[in-house]
mmCIF file of C-alpha atoms and ligand atoms in Angstrom:
data_model
loop_
_atom_site.group_PDB
_atom_site.id
_atom_site.type_symbol
_atom_site.label_atom_id
_atom_site.label_comp_id
_atom_site.label_asym_id
_atom_site.label_seq_id
_atom_site.Cartn_x
_atom_site.Cartn_y
_atom_site.Cartn_z
ATOM 1 C CA MET A 19 -3.444 6.318 -4.398
ATOM 2 C CA GLU A 20 -1.377 8.752 -2.714
ATOM 3 C CA LEU A 21 -2.640 12.308 -2.256
ATOM 4 C CA TYR A 22 -0.919 15.517 -2.222
ATOM 5 C CA GLU A 23 -0.645 17.294 0.933
ATOM 6 C CA TYR A 24 -3.080 20.117 -0.149
ATOM 7 C CA GLN A 25 -5.786 17.574 -1.093
ATOM 8 C CA ALA A 26 -5.146 15.529 2.277
ATOM 9 C CA LYS A 27 -5.623 18.775 4.091
ATOM 10 C CA GLU A 28 -8.988 19.571 2.290
ATOM 11 C CA LEU A 29 -10.260 16.193 3.316
ATOM 12 C CA PHE A 30 -8.911 16.675 7.008
ATOM 13 C CA ARG A 31 -10.877 19.931 7.168
ATOM 14 C CA LYS A 32 -14.113 18.089 6.429
ATOM 15 C CA PHE A 33 -13.316 15.771 9.328
ATOM 16 C CA SER A 34 -12.751 18.874 11.637
ATOM 17 C CA ILE A 35 -8.923 18.200 11.919
ATOM 18 C CA HIS A 36 -7.460 21.716 12.129
ATOM 19 C CA VAL A 37 -5.038 22.706 9.228
ATOM 20 C CA PRO A 38 -3.508 26.090 8.465
ATOM 21 C CA ALA A 39 -5.159 28.519 5.894
ATOM 22 C CA GLY A 40 -3.637 28.164 2.755
ATOM 23 C CA THR A 41 -3.798 28.631 -1.182
ATOM 24 C CA LEU A 42 -2.444 26.531 -4.000
ATOM 25 C CA HIS A 43 -0.365 27.784 -7.011
ATOM 26 C CA GLU A 44 0.916 26.537 -10.181
ATOM 27 C CA ASN A 45 3.027 29.785 -10.903
ATOM 28 C CA ALA A 46 4.707 32.175 -8.623
ATOM 29 C CA GLU A 47 2.962 35.233 -9.988
ATOM 30 C CA ASP A 48 -0.318 33.867 -8.456
ATOM 31 C CA ILE A 49 1.052 34.136 -5.026
ATOM 32 C CA TYR A 50 0.104 37.881 -4.969
ATOM 33 C CA SER A 51 -3.435 36.902 -5.059
ATOM 34 C CA SER A 52 -2.872 34.970 -1.622
ATOM 35 C CA HIS A 53 -2.228 38.062 0.384
ATOM 36 C CA HIS A 54 -5.504 37.763 2.004
ATOM 37 C CA LEU A 55 -3.380 35.240 4.204
ATOM 38 C CA ALA A 56 -3.109 36.749 7.774
ATOM 39 C CA GLY A 57 0.276 37.996 8.803
ATOM 40 C CA ASN A 58 3.394 38.012 6.873
ATOM 41 C CA ARG A 59 5.032 34.901 7.964
ATOM 42 C CA LEU A 60 4.364 32.345 5.267
ATOM 43 C CA VAL A 61 5.331 28.664 4.416
ATOM 44 C CA VAL A 62 5.864 27.785 0.861
ATOM 45 C CA LYS A 63 5.624 24.069 0.323
ATOM 46 C CA ALA A 64 6.294 21.715 -2.777
ATOM 47 C CA GLN A 65 3.391 19.525 -3.599
ATOM 48 C CA VAL A 66 4.987 16.197 -4.598
ATOM 49 C CA HIS A 67 4.329 12.591 -3.913
ATOM 50 C CA THR A 68 7.249 11.988 -1.588
ATOM 51 C CA GLY A 69 8.395 12.846 1.869
ATOM 52 C CA GLY A 70 11.487 14.457 2.934
ATOM 53 C CA ARG A 71 10.598 17.744 1.065
ATOM 54 C CA GLY A 72 11.735 19.836 4.025
ATOM 55 C CA LYS A 73 15.381 18.341 3.780
ATOM 56 C CA ALA A 74 15.323 18.712 0.148
ATOM 57 C CA GLY A 75 14.679 22.394 0.284
ATOM 58 C CA GLY A 76 11.046 22.078 -0.808
ATOM 59 C CA VAL A 77 9.543 23.689 2.431
ATOM 60 C CA LYS A 78 10.558 27.376 2.925
ATOM 61 C CA ILE A 79 9.371 29.912 5.809
ATOM 62 C CA VAL A 80 9.264 33.364 4.578
ATOM 63 C CA ASN A 81 8.703 36.851 5.890
ATOM 64 C CA SER A 82 6.679 38.571 3.194
ATOM 65 C CA ILE A 83 4.561 37.937 0.079
ATOM 66 C CA ALA A 84 7.613 39.031 -2.005
ATOM 67 C CA GLU A 85 9.909 36.522 -0.425
ATOM 68 C CA ALA A 86 6.979 33.903 -0.986
ATOM 69 C CA PHE A 87 7.126 34.787 -4.626
ATOM 70 C CA THR A 88 10.941 34.292 -4.846
ATOM 71 C CA SER A 89 10.758 30.968 -2.826
ATOM 72 C CA ALA A 90 7.839 29.623 -4.952
ATOM 73 C CA GLY A 91 9.678 30.473 -8.153
ATOM 74 C CA GLU A 92 12.691 28.508 -6.880
ATOM 75 C CA ILE A 93 10.488 25.449 -5.545
ATOM 76 C CA LEU A 94 8.539 25.298 -8.771
ATOM 77 C CA SER A 95 11.765 24.717 -10.820
ATOM 78 C CA MET A 96 12.889 21.859 -8.368
ATOM 79 C CA THR A 97 12.872 18.152 -8.802
ATOM 80 C CA ILE A 98 12.587 16.347 -5.564
ATOM 81 C CA ARG A 99 13.429 12.534 -5.653
ATOM 82 C CA GLY A 100 12.847 12.566 -9.484
ATOM 83 C CA LEU A 101 9.475 14.393 -9.243
ATOM 84 C CA PRO A 102 9.055 17.581 -10.833
ATOM 85 C CA VAL A 103 7.360 20.308 -8.529
ATOM 86 C CA ARG A 104 4.189 21.466 -10.415
ATOM 87 C CA LYS A 105 2.399 23.111 -7.631
ATOM 88 C CA VAL A 106 3.065 24.892 -4.425
ATOM 89 C CA LEU A 107 1.042 25.471 -1.321
ATOM 90 C CA VAL A 108 1.345 28.636 0.405
ATOM 91 C CA GLU A 109 0.167 28.655 4.148
ATOM 92 C CA GLU A 110 0.272 30.873 6.998
ATOM 93 C CA ALA A 111 3.245 29.769 9.101
ATOM 94 C CA LEU A 112 2.426 28.397 12.356
ATOM 95 C CA SER A 113 4.297 29.161 15.565
ATOM 96 C CA PHE A 114 4.658 26.206 17.724
ATOM 97 C CA SER A 115 6.562 24.854 20.617
ATOM 98 C CA ARG A 116 6.171 21.116 20.022
ATOM 99 C CA GLU A 117 6.135 18.678 17.071
ATOM 100 C CA LEU A 118 4.306 15.444 17.468
ATOM 101 C CA TYR A 119 4.078 12.606 15.018
ATOM 102 C CA LEU A 120 0.680 10.951 14.707
ATOM 103 C CA ALA A 121 -0.310 8.166 12.078
ATOM 104 C CA ILE A 122 -2.728 5.370 11.566
ATOM 105 C CA THR A 123 -1.567 2.864 8.904
ATOM 106 C CA LEU A 124 -2.259 -0.698 7.782
ATOM 107 C CA ASP A 125 0.407 -3.226 9.150
ATOM 108 C CA ARG A 126 0.283 -5.900 6.662
ATOM 109 C CA ASP A 127 2.514 -8.249 8.674
ATOM 110 C CA ARG A 128 0.412 -8.087 11.856
ATOM 111 C CA ALA A 129 -2.885 -7.916 9.767
ATOM 112 C CA CYS A 130 -4.289 -4.923 11.501
ATOM 113 C CA ASP A 131 -4.387 -1.177 11.605
ATOM 114 C CA LEU A 132 -1.986 0.461 13.976
ATOM 115 C CA VAL A 133 -1.823 3.959 15.585
ATOM 116 C CA MET A 134 1.528 5.577 16.008
ATOM 117 C CA LEU A 135 2.352 8.494 18.265
ATOM 118 C CA SER A 136 5.568 10.059 19.077
ATOM 119 C CA ALA A 137 6.490 13.214 21.031
ATOM 120 C CA GLN A 138 9.366 13.723 18.689
ATOM 121 C CA GLY A 139 7.669 14.467 15.288
ATOM 122 C CA GLY A 140 9.345 16.444 12.621
ATOM 123 C CA MET A 141 11.805 15.853 9.891
ATOM 124 C CA ASP A 142 14.129 13.357 11.706
ATOM 125 C CA ILE A 143 11.300 10.941 12.542
ATOM 126 C CA GLU A 144 12.678 8.040 10.492
ATOM 127 C CA GLU A 145 16.059 8.505 12.245
ATOM 128 C CA ILE A 146 14.430 8.707 15.665
ATOM 129 C CA ALA A 147 12.341 5.750 15.091
ATOM 130 C CA GLY A 148 15.263 3.737 13.947
ATOM 131 C CA ASN A 149 17.648 4.773 16.763
ATOM 132 C CA SER A 150 15.148 4.861 19.679
ATOM 133 C CA PRO A 151 12.067 2.785 18.819
ATOM 134 C CA ALA A 152 10.728 3.194 22.255
ATOM 135 C CA SER A 153 9.946 6.905 21.494
ATOM 136 C CA VAL A 154 7.298 5.653 18.977
ATOM 137 C CA ILE A 155 4.349 4.348 20.711
ATOM 138 C CA LYS A 156 2.413 1.855 18.533
ATOM 139 C CA ILE A 157 -1.094 0.479 19.359
ATOM 140 C CA ASP A 158 -2.721 -2.112 17.287
ATOM 141 C CA ILE A 159 -6.452 -1.863 16.503
ATOM 142 C CA HIS A 160 -8.552 -4.789 16.785
ATOM 143 C CA PRO A 161 -10.267 -5.329 13.363
ATOM 144 C CA HIS A 162 -13.639 -5.789 14.867
ATOM 145 C CA LEU A 163 -13.464 -3.648 18.033
ATOM 146 C CA GLY A 164 -12.001 -0.693 16.368
ATOM 147 C CA LEU A 165 -9.934 1.889 18.287
ATOM 148 C CA GLN A 166 -10.922 1.881 22.044
ATOM 149 C CA GLU A 167 -11.152 4.703 24.404
ATOM 150 C CA TYR A 168 -8.748 3.144 26.724
ATOM 151 C CA GLN A 169 -6.297 2.680 23.965
ATOM 152 C CA ILE A 170 -6.408 6.421 23.216
ATOM 153 C CA ARG A 171 -5.956 7.145 26.872
ATOM 154 C CA GLU A 172 -2.852 4.820 27.027
ATOM 155 C CA LEU A 173 -1.455 6.870 23.928
ATOM 156 C CA ILE A 174 -2.152 10.359 25.285
ATOM 157 C CA HIS A 175 -0.713 9.408 28.646
ATOM 158 C CA SER A 176 2.679 8.404 27.248
ATOM 159 C CA LEU A 177 3.283 12.046 26.475
ATOM 160 C CA SER A 178 4.034 14.812 29.014
ATOM 161 C CA LEU A 179 1.108 17.285 28.057
ATOM 162 C CA ASP A 180 -1.172 19.429 30.199
ATOM 163 C CA ALA A 181 -4.620 17.878 30.979
ATOM 164 C CA SER A 182 -6.338 20.069 28.476
ATOM 165 C CA ASP A 183 -3.866 19.446 25.761
ATOM 166 C CA ARG A 184 -4.296 15.802 26.371
ATOM 167 C CA MET A 185 -8.044 15.995 25.909
ATOM 168 C CA GLU A 186 -7.468 17.919 22.567
ATOM 169 C CA LEU A 187 -4.898 15.190 21.415
ATOM 170 C CA ALA A 188 -7.422 12.556 22.141
ATOM 171 C CA ALA A 189 -9.870 14.398 20.048
ATOM 172 C CA VAL A 190 -7.498 14.571 17.144
ATOM 173 C CA ILE A 191 -6.753 10.867 17.351
ATOM 174 C CA ARG A 192 -10.586 10.168 17.239
ATOM 175 C CA LYS A 193 -11.011 12.279 14.295
ATOM 176 C CA LEU A 194 -8.064 10.936 12.391
ATOM 177 C CA TYR A 195 -9.408 7.427 12.895
ATOM 178 C CA ARG A 196 -13.039 8.319 11.667
ATOM 179 C CA PHE A 197 -11.113 9.871 8.660
ATOM 180 C CA TYR A 198 -8.926 6.760 8.104
ATOM 181 C CA ASN A 199 -12.036 4.447 8.078
ATOM 182 C CA GLU A 200 -14.562 6.522 6.183
ATOM 183 C CA THR A 201 -11.986 7.269 3.363
ATOM 184 C CA ASP A 202 -10.574 3.851 3.111
ATOM 185 C CA ALA A 203 -7.105 4.982 3.852
ATOM 186 C CA THR A 204 -4.169 2.834 4.271
ATOM 187 C CA LEU A 205 -2.116 5.650 5.621
ATOM 188 C CA ALA A 206 -3.149 8.793 7.456
ATOM 189 C CA GLU A 207 -0.083 10.543 8.701
ATOM 190 C CA ILE A 208 0.416 13.972 10.474
ATOM 191 C CA ASN A 209 4.025 14.932 10.696
ATOM 192 C CA PRO A 210 4.372 17.468 12.528
ATOM 193 C CA LEU A 211 1.209 17.673 14.509
ATOM 194 C CA VAL A 212 1.905 20.976 16.165
ATOM 195 C CA LEU A 213 0.446 22.543 19.327
ATOM 196 C CA CYS A 214 -0.666 26.223 18.527
ATOM 197 C CA LYS A 215 -2.185 28.148 21.400
ATOM 198 C CA GLY A 216 -3.834 25.087 22.756
ATOM 199 C CA THR A 217 -5.008 23.750 19.545
ATOM 200 C CA PHE A 218 -3.503 20.828 17.764
ATOM 201 C CA VAL A 219 -2.857 21.671 13.974
ATOM 202 C CA ALA A 220 -1.836 19.295 11.132
ATOM 203 C CA ALA A 221 1.237 21.293 9.657
ATOM 204 C CA ASP A 222 1.694 18.471 7.144
ATOM 205 C CA ALA A 223 -0.476 15.515 5.804
ATOM 206 C CA LYS A 224 0.308 12.369 3.993
ATOM 207 C CA VAL A 225 -2.632 10.210 2.956
ATOM 208 C CA VAL A 226 -2.702 6.997 0.813
ATOM 209 C CA ILE A 227 -6.295 5.597 -0.200
ATOM 210 C CA ASP A 228 -6.663 1.939 -0.946
ATOM 211 C CA ASP A 229 -7.182 1.612 -4.719
ATOM 212 C CA ASN A 230 -9.391 -1.296 -4.152
ATOM 213 C CA SER A 231 -11.752 0.903 -2.583
ATOM 214 C CA LEU A 232 -11.926 3.628 -5.289
ATOM 215 C CA TYR A 233 -15.130 2.225 -6.764
ATOM 216 C CA ARG A 234 -17.015 3.389 -3.647
ATOM 217 C CA HIS A 235 -15.363 6.849 -3.684
ATOM 218 C CA PRO A 236 -16.553 8.565 -6.867
ATOM 219 C CA GLU A 237 -15.646 11.831 -4.889
ATOM 220 C CA PHE A 238 -11.939 10.889 -5.134
ATOM 221 C CA ARG A 239 -11.780 10.200 -8.812
ATOM 222 C CA SER A 240 -10.967 13.783 -9.630
ATOM 223 C CA LEU A 241 -7.922 13.608 -7.116
ATOM 224 C CA ARG A 242 -5.866 11.324 -9.309
ATOM 225 C CA ASP A 243 -3.074 13.038 -11.037
ATOM 226 C CA ILE A 244 -2.379 11.251 -14.115
ATOM 227 C CA ASN A 245 0.847 13.231 -14.541
ATOM 228 C CA GLU A 246 2.194 11.101 -11.582
ATOM 229 C CA ASP A 247 1.256 7.761 -13.145
ATOM 230 C CA ASP A 248 4.192 5.915 -14.930
ATOM 231 C CA PRO A 249 3.774 6.692 -18.691
ATOM 232 C CA LEU A 250 4.400 3.227 -19.657
ATOM 233 C CA GLU A 251 1.682 1.909 -17.308
ATOM 234 C CA ARG A 252 -0.643 4.516 -18.663
ATOM 235 C CA GLU A 253 -0.090 3.533 -22.236
ATOM 236 C CA ALA A 254 -0.318 -0.252 -21.338
ATOM 237 C CA HIS A 255 -3.658 0.307 -19.721
ATOM 238 C CA HIS A 256 -4.786 2.490 -22.441
ATOM 239 C CA ARG A 257 -4.030 -0.500 -24.705
ATOM 240 C CA GLY A 258 -5.980 -2.838 -22.278
ATOM 241 C CA LEU A 259 -2.973 -4.689 -20.936
ATOM 242 C CA ALA A 260 -2.608 -5.818 -17.364
ATOM 243 C CA TYR A 261 0.900 -4.298 -16.774
ATOM 244 C CA VAL A 262 2.753 -3.097 -13.804
ATOM 245 C CA ARG A 263 6.181 -1.591 -14.203
ATOM 246 C CA LEU A 264 8.832 -2.834 -11.589
ATOM 247 C CA ASP A 265 12.458 -1.703 -11.277
ATOM 248 C CA GLY A 266 14.428 -4.616 -12.887
ATOM 249 C CA ASP A 267 15.895 -5.194 -16.378
ATOM 250 C CA ILE A 268 14.083 -8.409 -17.411
ATOM 251 C CA GLY A 269 10.725 -8.008 -19.111
ATOM 252 C CA ILE A 270 8.170 -10.625 -18.454
ATOM 253 C CA ILE A 271 5.213 -11.625 -20.436
ATOM 254 C CA GLY A 272 2.800 -14.595 -19.443
ATOM 255 C CA ASN A 273 -0.770 -15.596 -19.308
ATOM 256 C CA GLY A 274 -2.560 -15.579 -16.131
ATOM 257 C CA ALA A 275 -1.814 -13.578 -13.167
ATOM 258 C CA GLY A 276 -0.598 -16.424 -11.133
ATOM 259 C CA LEU A 277 1.729 -17.792 -13.717
ATOM 260 C CA VAL A 278 3.170 -14.313 -14.273
ATOM 261 C CA MET A 279 3.897 -13.789 -10.680
ATOM 262 C CA ALA A 280 5.348 -17.305 -10.243
ATOM 263 C CA THR A 281 7.612 -16.277 -13.221
ATOM 264 C CA LEU A 282 8.597 -13.046 -11.388
ATOM 265 C CA ASP A 283 9.480 -15.221 -8.286
ATOM 266 C CA ILE A 284 11.549 -17.492 -10.397
ATOM 267 C CA ILE A 285 13.464 -14.786 -11.762
ATOM 268 C CA SER A 286 14.195 -13.342 -8.493
ATOM 269 C CA GLN A 287 15.051 -16.739 -7.052
ATOM 270 C CA GLU A 288 17.662 -17.253 -9.951
ATOM 271 C CA GLY A 289 19.206 -13.823 -9.129
ATOM 272 C CA GLY A 290 17.582 -11.608 -11.786
ATOM 273 C CA ARG A 291 15.399 -8.744 -11.571
ATOM 274 C CA PRO A 292 11.987 -8.535 -13.273
ATOM 275 C CA ALA A 293 11.218 -5.276 -15.126
ATOM 276 C CA ASN A 294 7.350 -5.787 -15.118
ATOM 277 C CA PHE A 295 4.521 -7.741 -14.623
ATOM 278 C CA LEU A 296 2.388 -8.267 -17.822
ATOM 279 C CA ASP A 297 -0.561 -10.728 -18.002
ATOM 280 C CA ILE A 298 -1.729 -11.052 -21.503
ATOM 281 C CA GLY A 299 -4.895 -12.941 -20.067
ATOM 282 C CA GLY A 300 -6.717 -16.024 -21.324
ATOM 283 C CA GLY A 301 -7.304 -16.713 -24.909
ATOM 284 C CA ALA A 302 -5.035 -13.906 -26.103
ATOM 285 C CA LYS A 303 -4.693 -13.437 -29.820
ATOM 286 C CA ALA A 304 -1.442 -12.777 -31.789
ATOM 287 C CA ASP A 305 -2.218 -9.052 -31.787
ATOM 288 C CA VAL A 306 -2.145 -8.930 -28.016
ATOM 289 C CA VAL A 307 1.025 -10.508 -27.810
ATOM 290 C CA ARG A 308 2.568 -8.230 -30.301
ATOM 291 C CA LYS A 309 1.120 -5.178 -28.357
ATOM 292 C CA SER A 310 2.596 -6.537 -25.118
ATOM 293 C CA LEU A 311 5.982 -6.957 -26.773
ATOM 294 C CA GLU A 312 5.780 -3.445 -27.945
ATOM 295 C CA VAL A 313 4.989 -2.049 -24.520
ATOM 296 C CA VAL A 314 7.750 -3.899 -22.737
ATOM 297 C CA LEU A 315 10.161 -3.002 -25.513
ATOM 298 C CA GLN A 316 9.396 0.688 -24.803
ATOM 299 C CA ASP A 317 10.949 0.388 -21.211
ATOM 300 C CA PRO A 318 14.470 1.526 -21.794
ATOM 301 C CA ASP A 319 15.578 -0.477 -18.616
ATOM 302 C CA VAL A 320 14.604 -3.826 -20.258
ATOM 303 C CA LYS A 321 17.602 -5.873 -21.436
ATOM 304 C CA GLY A 322 15.937 -8.995 -22.174
ATOM 305 C CA ILE A 323 12.469 -10.629 -22.250
ATOM 306 C CA LEU A 324 11.022 -13.939 -20.878
ATOM 307 C CA VAL A 325 7.830 -15.166 -22.225
ATOM 308 C CA ASN A 326 6.111 -17.750 -20.282
ATOM 309 C CA VAL A 327 2.891 -19.120 -21.654
ATOM 310 C CA PHE A 328 0.810 -22.049 -20.787
ATOM 311 C CA GLY A 329 -1.671 -22.919 -23.399
ATOM 312 C CA GLY A 330 -5.201 -23.557 -22.223
ATOM 313 C CA ILE A 331 -7.767 -21.522 -24.047
ATOM 314 C CA THR A 332 -4.665 -19.457 -25.115
ATOM 315 C CA ARG A 333 -3.096 -21.329 -28.109
ATOM 316 C CA CYS A 334 0.594 -21.418 -28.194
ATOM 317 C CA ASP A 335 0.741 -20.933 -31.996
ATOM 318 C CA GLU A 336 -1.169 -17.690 -31.777
ATOM 319 C CA VAL A 337 1.358 -16.634 -29.227
ATOM 320 C CA ALA A 338 4.158 -17.620 -31.438
ATOM 321 C CA ARG A 339 2.665 -15.765 -34.262
ATOM 322 C CA GLY A 340 2.319 -12.608 -32.250
ATOM 323 C CA ILE A 341 6.075 -12.931 -31.298
ATOM 324 C CA ILE A 342 7.058 -13.441 -34.976
ATOM 325 C CA ASP A 343 4.898 -10.455 -36.113
ATOM 326 C CA ALA A 344 6.387 -8.163 -33.369
ATOM 327 C CA MET A 345 9.963 -9.328 -34.400
ATOM 328 C CA GLU A 346 9.133 -8.488 -38.135
ATOM 329 C CA GLN A 347 7.667 -5.154 -37.309
ATOM 330 C CA LEU A 348 9.756 -3.829 -34.484
ATOM 331 C CA GLU A 349 13.615 -3.892 -34.220
ATOM 332 C CA VAL A 350 14.186 -6.155 -31.438
ATOM 333 C CA LYS A 351 17.976 -5.810 -30.367
ATOM 334 C CA ILE A 352 17.581 -7.563 -27.072
ATOM 335 C CA PRO A 353 17.536 -11.265 -26.441
ATOM 336 C CA LEU A 354 14.067 -13.090 -25.937
ATOM 337 C CA VAL A 355 13.673 -16.486 -24.217
ATOM 338 C CA ILE A 356 10.377 -18.298 -24.808
ATOM 339 C CA LYS A 357 8.548 -21.140 -23.060
ATOM 340 C CA LEU A 358 5.433 -22.389 -24.462
ATOM 341 C CA CYS A 359 3.537 -25.441 -23.312
ATOM 342 C CA GLY A 360 -0.011 -26.817 -23.619
ATOM 343 C CA THR A 361 -2.575 -26.411 -26.552
ATOM 344 C CA GLY A 362 -0.688 -25.889 -29.739
ATOM 345 C CA GLU A 363 2.745 -26.143 -28.238
ATOM 346 C CA ASP A 364 4.166 -28.260 -31.165
ATOM 347 C CA GLU A 365 2.939 -25.875 -33.818
ATOM 348 C CA GLY A 366 3.969 -22.863 -31.777
ATOM 349 C CA ARG A 367 7.593 -24.106 -31.246
ATOM 350 C CA GLU A 368 7.957 -25.194 -34.760
ATOM 351 C CA MET A 369 6.943 -21.674 -35.822
ATOM 352 C CA LEU A 370 9.509 -20.094 -33.467
ATOM 353 C CA ARG A 371 12.194 -22.317 -34.639
ATOM 354 C CA GLY A 372 11.423 -21.286 -38.171
ATOM 355 C CA ALA A 373 11.989 -17.735 -37.178
ATOM 356 C CA GLY A 374 15.213 -18.564 -35.563
ATOM 357 C CA ILE A 375 14.142 -18.523 -31.968
ATOM 358 C CA VAL A 376 14.903 -21.555 -29.794
ATOM 359 C CA PRO A 377 12.069 -22.145 -27.211
ATOM 360 C CA VAL A 378 13.146 -23.594 -23.815
ATOM 361 C CA ALA A 379 11.251 -26.558 -22.385
ATOM 362 C CA GLU A 380 11.437 -25.718 -18.784
ATOM 363 C CA ILE A 381 10.926 -22.331 -16.948
ATOM 364 C CA VAL A 382 13.918 -22.505 -14.481
ATOM 365 C CA GLU A 383 16.115 -23.328 -17.492
ATOM 366 C CA GLY A 384 14.435 -20.316 -19.283
ATOM 367 C CA ALA A 385 14.877 -17.968 -16.334
ATOM 368 C CA ARG A 386 18.692 -18.922 -16.055
ATOM 369 C CA ARG A 387 19.154 -18.427 -19.711
ATOM 370 C CA ILE A 388 17.608 -14.922 -19.883
ATOM 371 C CA ILE A 389 19.572 -13.972 -16.784
ATOM 372 C CA GLY A 390 22.932 -15.240 -18.362
ATOM 373 C CA LEU A 391 22.006 -13.278 -21.634
ATOM 374 C CA VAL A 392 21.103 -10.135 -20.022
ATOM 375 C CA ARG A 393 24.458 -10.094 -17.786
ATOM 376 C CA ASN A 394 26.571 -10.596 -21.058
HETATM 377 P P1 GDP B 3 8.240 16.971 5.006
HETATM 378 O O1 GDP B 3 9.732 17.307 5.051
HETATM 379 O O2 GDP B 3 7.999 16.554 3.464
HETATM 380 O O3 GDP B 3 7.691 16.084 5.869
HETATM 381 O O4 GDP B 3 7.569 18.549 5.021
HETATM 382 P P2 GDP B 3 6.764 19.100 6.159
HETATM 383 O O5 GDP B 3 5.455 19.768 5.706
HETATM 384 O O6 GDP B 3 6.696 18.064 7.492
HETATM 385 O O7 GDP B 3 7.697 20.311 6.607
HETATM 386 C C1 GDP B 3 8.946 20.095 7.136
HETATM 387 C C2 GDP B 3 9.238 20.901 8.378
HETATM 388 O O8 GDP B 3 9.077 22.237 8.330
HETATM 389 C C3 GDP B 3 8.284 20.440 9.509
HETATM 390 O O9 GDP B 3 8.812 19.463 10.154
HETATM 391 C C4 GDP B 3 8.406 21.813 10.481
HETATM 392 O O10 GDP B 3 9.299 21.695 11.303
HETATM 393 C C5 GDP B 3 8.537 22.721 9.402
HETATM 394 N N1 GDP B 3 7.353 23.484 8.976
HETATM 395 C C6 GDP B 3 6.334 23.033 8.300
HETATM 396 N N2 GDP B 3 5.073 24.035 8.470
HETATM 397 C C7 GDP B 3 5.737 24.925 9.169
HETATM 398 C C8 GDP B 3 5.151 26.078 9.809
HETATM 399 O O11 GDP B 3 3.911 26.469 9.416
HETATM 400 N N3 GDP B 3 5.735 26.827 10.757
HETATM 401 C C9 GDP B 3 7.025 26.473 11.113
HETATM 402 N N4 GDP B 3 7.499 27.287 12.110
HETATM 403 N N5 GDP B 3 7.506 25.422 10.689
HETATM 404 C C10 GDP B 3 6.900 24.587 9.756
HETATM 405 MN MN1 MN B 4 6.284 16.091 7.273
#
């Protein structure tokens, strides 16, 4: 679960990581209520689940409340990387001489957490990290030992800073690491981390919490923004289906997570692109199959559907009945390829043939067929 900047900053405050004073607004008029913010230089920031807001015009530094009002109006009407801006954060602008990059994240390839620090933070960090990787220092965190003091010293000594600023930075790294662990984050990124009059302040905050840990964080439940969830996923979950939307054009329905994932792999291997993961589970009845088809058919990107069912406790004839029901009730204009085997396969295939659908006997053949049909 990704947090908004304002949510992440609220949590940072609880961990004594300095953040600028600020207020959150859903409409520009409310900005006038934030004139208790000291000084006139303010920064108005779009709250969306994506980086690169600065470059997209979603971060504006202004010199008065009136200008903040105008900028907020503009930003609230923006769409950044496909995401409509619904909220803006208005903060006291910071004056700083240096922008650092500091992040802790889970490195899945190396199977450990990782601290990253760079003296060249700011909006170009991706480019800098790409062109001169040496300018980003990375330190692996041992999964049992945790982040060690000597590693923190190694990190801070890589930057040219005054001794007192180094001590300050070490403290921020310790706090961010505590934050990362205690919130079960998989990413805690501060970019830029700025030095303001001897204090490091998080000018930005990007945090992702591990969804698998949410059961032990009831305090985070209210942070989820259902507006940001995919509407089809929301609908599917509402109907009790295990559905994940992907970005391809071939809808996939199967039973059992392993079989469905293997089906996605086969589609990819054969050169196709799956549009979703959908597991109808064990023992699914016809109505579950019909509901699944309904959901997959609602995805405008789907140009064809591959059904892959292994009948164990699930009966192939039930699945066939669900498919036929769906075909009768819905207007299905796209090709469907179906593979059924196991319990009730003969009855199931017979029913499909009766309805004019030719089942395939083998899944690679099925994958090739649906890919060919979608391409044509
Ligand atoms: P991002 O582009 O989505 O990462 O948004 P950021 O919050 O990082 O803002 C983009 C850039 O705006 C930062 O890299 C800073 O250079 C600048 N910026 C953000 N907040 C302030 C501020 O309070 N004062 C000043 N002077 N610049 C800021
Ligand atoms: Mn940033």
